[in-house]
Amino acid sequence: MGEPTTCSAIISFAEKLEDNSSKFYEELAEKYTEGKETFLAFAKESWMNKVLVTRTYQETITDAIEACFIQINLNDYLAETTLKEGMSYHDALKKALELEEKAAQFYLDVAERSKSLLATIPRAFRKVAERRNNHKLKLKSLL
């Protein structure tokens, strides 16, 4: 199930995840013109995801939420976002798909485990998970 993790640590992880995702998709857009528009759209959505999660957390923060712990191992959701020199478009898409799978699972798991807090936090995380799952579908169509 994972280790006890504070809500602020989860939000920090989500912010880094979205920053890394945005940077990754911007690099993909520069390197692979065939998916440029999709990748730039994903980069923009990553920025929007970060804003949504951060804003929701800041608007609902209370001592009760800040003191809460969620059982989760954040390392389970880490994905490699470095493009290797000479990486094929197909392999880059597979790497992006892995990123989206792990990110979607992170947001779904946090939403499920935080539903006893306030409704706004799990709702925001489910919304981001839905966006990430839509990314997976688009990426699969590009493979």
mmCIF file of C-alpha atoms in Angstrom:
data_model
loop_
_atom_site.group_PDB
_atom_site.id
_atom_site.type_symbol
_atom_site.label_atom_id
_atom_site.label_comp_id
_atom_site.label_asym_id
_atom_site.label_seq_id
_atom_site.Cartn_x
_atom_site.Cartn_y
_atom_site.Cartn_z
ATOM 1 C CA MET A 1 0.000 0.000 0.000
ATOM 2 C CA GLY A 2 2.868 2.347 0.629
ATOM 3 C CA GLU A 3 4.348 4.581 3.243
ATOM 4 C CA PRO A 4 2.509 7.355 5.079
ATOM 5 C CA THR A 5 2.921 10.423 2.881
ATOM 6 C CA THR A 6 1.783 13.942 3.707
ATOM 7 C CA CYS A 7 -0.590 15.796 1.437
ATOM 8 C CA SER A 8 2.002 18.501 0.819
ATOM 9 C CA ALA A 9 4.509 15.839 -0.321
ATOM 10 C CA ILE A 10 1.905 14.470 -2.733
ATOM 11 C CA ILE A 11 1.232 17.948 -4.131
ATOM 12 C CA SER A 12 4.987 18.545 -4.541
ATOM 13 C CA PHE A 13 5.268 15.226 -6.376
ATOM 14 C CA ALA A 14 2.340 16.189 -8.639
ATOM 15 C CA GLU A 15 3.946 19.564 -9.409
ATOM 16 C CA LYS A 16 7.247 17.906 -10.358
ATOM 17 C CA LEU A 17 5.407 15.266 -12.390
ATOM 18 C CA GLU A 18 3.621 17.940 -14.391
ATOM 19 C CA ASP A 19 6.766 20.074 -14.814
ATOM 20 C CA ASN A 20 8.716 17.029 -16.065
ATOM 21 C CA SER A 21 5.837 16.014 -18.326
ATOM 22 C CA SER A 22 5.586 19.476 -19.855
ATOM 23 C CA LYS A 23 9.332 19.604 -20.512
ATOM 24 C CA PHE A 24 9.267 16.062 -21.952
ATOM 25 C CA TYR A 25 6.463 16.886 -24.385
ATOM 26 C CA GLU A 26 8.131 20.138 -25.445
ATOM 27 C CA GLU A 27 11.274 18.128 -26.269
ATOM 28 C CA LEU A 28 9.192 15.580 -28.184
ATOM 29 C CA ALA A 29 7.575 18.404 -30.174
ATOM 30 C CA GLU A 30 11.002 19.782 -31.115
ATOM 31 C CA LYS A 31 12.401 16.396 -32.067
ATOM 32 C CA TYR A 32 9.443 14.706 -33.804
ATOM 33 C CA THR A 33 7.462 16.994 -36.094
ATOM 34 C CA GLU A 34 4.907 14.275 -36.929
ATOM 35 C CA GLY A 35 3.382 14.577 -33.456
ATOM 36 C CA LYS A 36 4.289 18.210 -32.742
ATOM 37 C CA GLU A 37 0.760 19.594 -32.272
ATOM 38 C CA THR A 38 -0.273 16.724 -29.992
ATOM 39 C CA PHE A 39 2.886 17.009 -27.907
ATOM 40 C CA LEU A 40 2.528 20.782 -27.513
ATOM 41 C CA ALA A 41 -1.099 20.301 -26.462
ATOM 42 C CA PHE A 42 0.026 17.723 -23.874
ATOM 43 C CA ALA A 43 2.683 20.141 -22.565
ATOM 44 C CA LYS A 44 0.051 22.846 -22.148
ATOM 45 C CA GLU A 45 -2.305 20.415 -20.386
ATOM 46 C CA SER A 46 0.486 19.451 -17.992
ATOM 47 C CA TRP A 47 0.805 23.093 -17.027
ATOM 48 C CA MET A 48 -2.994 23.271 -16.558
ATOM 49 C CA ASN A 49 -2.913 20.093 -14.457
ATOM 50 C CA LYS A 50 -0.301 21.631 -12.186
ATOM 51 C CA VAL A 51 -2.376 24.787 -11.761
ATOM 52 C CA LEU A 52 -5.543 22.793 -11.036
ATOM 53 C CA VAL A 53 -3.958 20.547 -8.424
ATOM 54 C CA THR A 54 -1.997 23.336 -6.734
ATOM 55 C CA ARG A 55 -4.903 25.761 -6.695
ATOM 56 C CA THR A 56 -7.318 23.133 -5.357
ATOM 57 C CA TYR A 57 -4.889 22.236 -2.603
ATOM 58 C CA GLN A 58 -4.269 25.870 -1.662
ATOM 59 C CA GLU A 59 -7.977 26.696 -1.624
ATOM 60 C CA THR A 60 -8.874 23.755 0.617
ATOM 61 C CA ILE A 61 -5.847 23.637 2.877
ATOM 62 C CA THR A 62 -6.600 23.350 6.553
ATOM 63 C CA ASP A 63 -4.663 22.008 9.489
ATOM 64 C CA ALA A 64 -6.647 18.784 9.217
ATOM 65 C CA ILE A 65 -5.621 18.277 5.598
ATOM 66 C CA GLU A 66 -2.026 19.329 6.149
ATOM 67 C CA ALA A 67 -1.693 16.866 9.012
ATOM 68 C CA CYS A 68 -3.223 14.012 7.024
ATOM 69 C CA PHE A 69 -1.219 11.123 5.705
ATOM 70 C CA ILE A 70 -2.029 8.963 2.718
ATOM 71 C CA GLN A 71 -0.538 5.497 2.377
ATOM 72 C CA ILE A 72 1.299 5.643 -0.926
ATOM 73 C CA ASN A 73 4.766 4.989 -2.323
ATOM 74 C CA LEU A 74 5.511 7.871 -4.686
ATOM 75 C CA ASN A 75 8.456 6.005 -6.228
ATOM 76 C CA ASP A 76 5.953 3.629 -7.846
ATOM 77 C CA TYR A 77 4.840 6.472 -10.106
ATOM 78 C CA LEU A 78 8.209 7.736 -11.334
ATOM 79 C CA ALA A 79 8.724 7.570 -15.089
ATOM 80 C CA GLU A 80 11.848 8.280 -17.106
ATOM 81 C CA THR A 81 11.404 11.423 -19.207
ATOM 82 C CA THR A 82 14.846 11.745 -20.752
ATOM 83 C CA LEU A 83 14.998 11.249 -24.508
ATOM 84 C CA LYS A 84 18.018 9.201 -25.518
ATOM 85 C CA GLU A 85 20.141 10.289 -28.440
ATOM 86 C CA GLY A 86 18.862 8.692 -31.640
ATOM 87 C CA MET A 87 15.665 7.399 -30.035
ATOM 88 C CA SER A 88 13.117 6.405 -32.665
ATOM 89 C CA TYR A 89 9.712 8.077 -32.816
ATOM 90 C CA HIS A 90 8.065 4.756 -31.930
ATOM 91 C CA ASP A 91 10.259 4.309 -28.842
ATOM 92 C CA ALA A 92 9.612 7.923 -27.805
ATOM 93 C CA LEU A 93 5.862 7.278 -28.053
ATOM 94 C CA LYS A 94 6.227 4.152 -25.902
ATOM 95 C CA LYS A 95 8.120 6.215 -23.304
ATOM 96 C CA ALA A 96 5.346 8.837 -23.377
ATOM 97 C CA LEU A 97 2.731 6.097 -22.982
ATOM 98 C CA GLU A 98 4.534 4.749 -19.909
ATOM 99 C CA LEU A 99 4.643 8.264 -18.444
ATOM 100 C CA GLU A 100 0.895 8.688 -18.985
ATOM 101 C CA GLU A 101 0.092 5.266 -17.508
ATOM 102 C CA LYS A 102 2.063 5.964 -14.337
ATOM 103 C CA ALA A 103 0.733 9.516 -14.033
ATOM 104 C CA ALA A 104 -2.886 8.441 -14.498
ATOM 105 C CA GLN A 105 -2.471 5.700 -11.910
ATOM 106 C CA PHE A 106 -0.904 8.172 -9.458
ATOM 107 C CA TYR A 107 -3.806 10.582 -9.764
ATOM 108 C CA LEU A 108 -6.409 7.803 -9.495
ATOM 109 C CA ASP A 109 -4.716 6.270 -6.453
ATOM 110 C CA VAL A 110 -4.446 9.623 -4.667
ATOM 111 C CA ALA A 111 -8.076 10.435 -5.504
ATOM 112 C CA GLU A 112 -9.205 7.115 -4.048
ATOM 113 C CA ARG A 113 -7.078 7.385 -0.921
ATOM 114 C CA SER A 114 -7.982 11.012 -0.236
ATOM 115 C CA LYS A 115 -11.733 10.778 -0.667
ATOM 116 C CA SER A 116 -12.248 10.914 3.094
ATOM 117 C CA LEU A 117 -10.775 14.448 3.134
ATOM 118 C CA LEU A 118 -12.683 17.074 1.200
ATOM 119 C CA ALA A 119 -14.419 16.326 -2.077
ATOM 120 C CA THR A 120 -12.481 18.963 -3.995
ATOM 121 C CA ILE A 121 -9.114 17.231 -3.768
ATOM 122 C CA PRO A 122 -10.171 13.808 -5.087
ATOM 123 C CA ARG A 123 -12.288 15.507 -7.773
ATOM 124 C CA ALA A 124 -9.267 17.498 -9.030
ATOM 125 C CA PHE A 125 -7.072 14.395 -9.049
ATOM 126 C CA ARG A 126 -9.726 12.362 -10.923
ATOM 127 C CA LYS A 127 -9.985 15.155 -13.516
ATOM 128 C CA VAL A 128 -6.227 15.075 -14.107
ATOM 129 C CA ALA A 129 -6.310 11.251 -14.277
ATOM 130 C CA GLU A 130 -8.995 11.517 -16.950
ATOM 131 C CA ARG A 131 -6.835 13.927 -18.958
ATOM 132 C CA ARG A 132 -3.871 11.554 -18.643
ATOM 133 C CA ASN A 133 -6.004 8.614 -19.786
ATOM 134 C CA ASN A 134 -7.067 10.659 -22.823
ATOM 135 C CA HIS A 135 -3.375 11.248 -23.558
ATOM 136 C CA LYS A 136 -2.843 7.471 -23.498
ATOM 137 C CA LEU A 137 -5.567 6.986 -26.113
ATOM 138 C CA LYS A 138 -4.074 9.671 -28.372
ATOM 139 C CA LEU A 139 -0.584 8.208 -28.001
ATOM 140 C CA LYS A 140 -1.804 4.709 -28.845
ATOM 141 C CA SER A 141 -3.396 6.090 -32.018
ATOM 142 C CA LEU A 142 0.008 7.527 -33.018
ATOM 143 C CA LEU A 143 1.841 4.202 -32.561
#
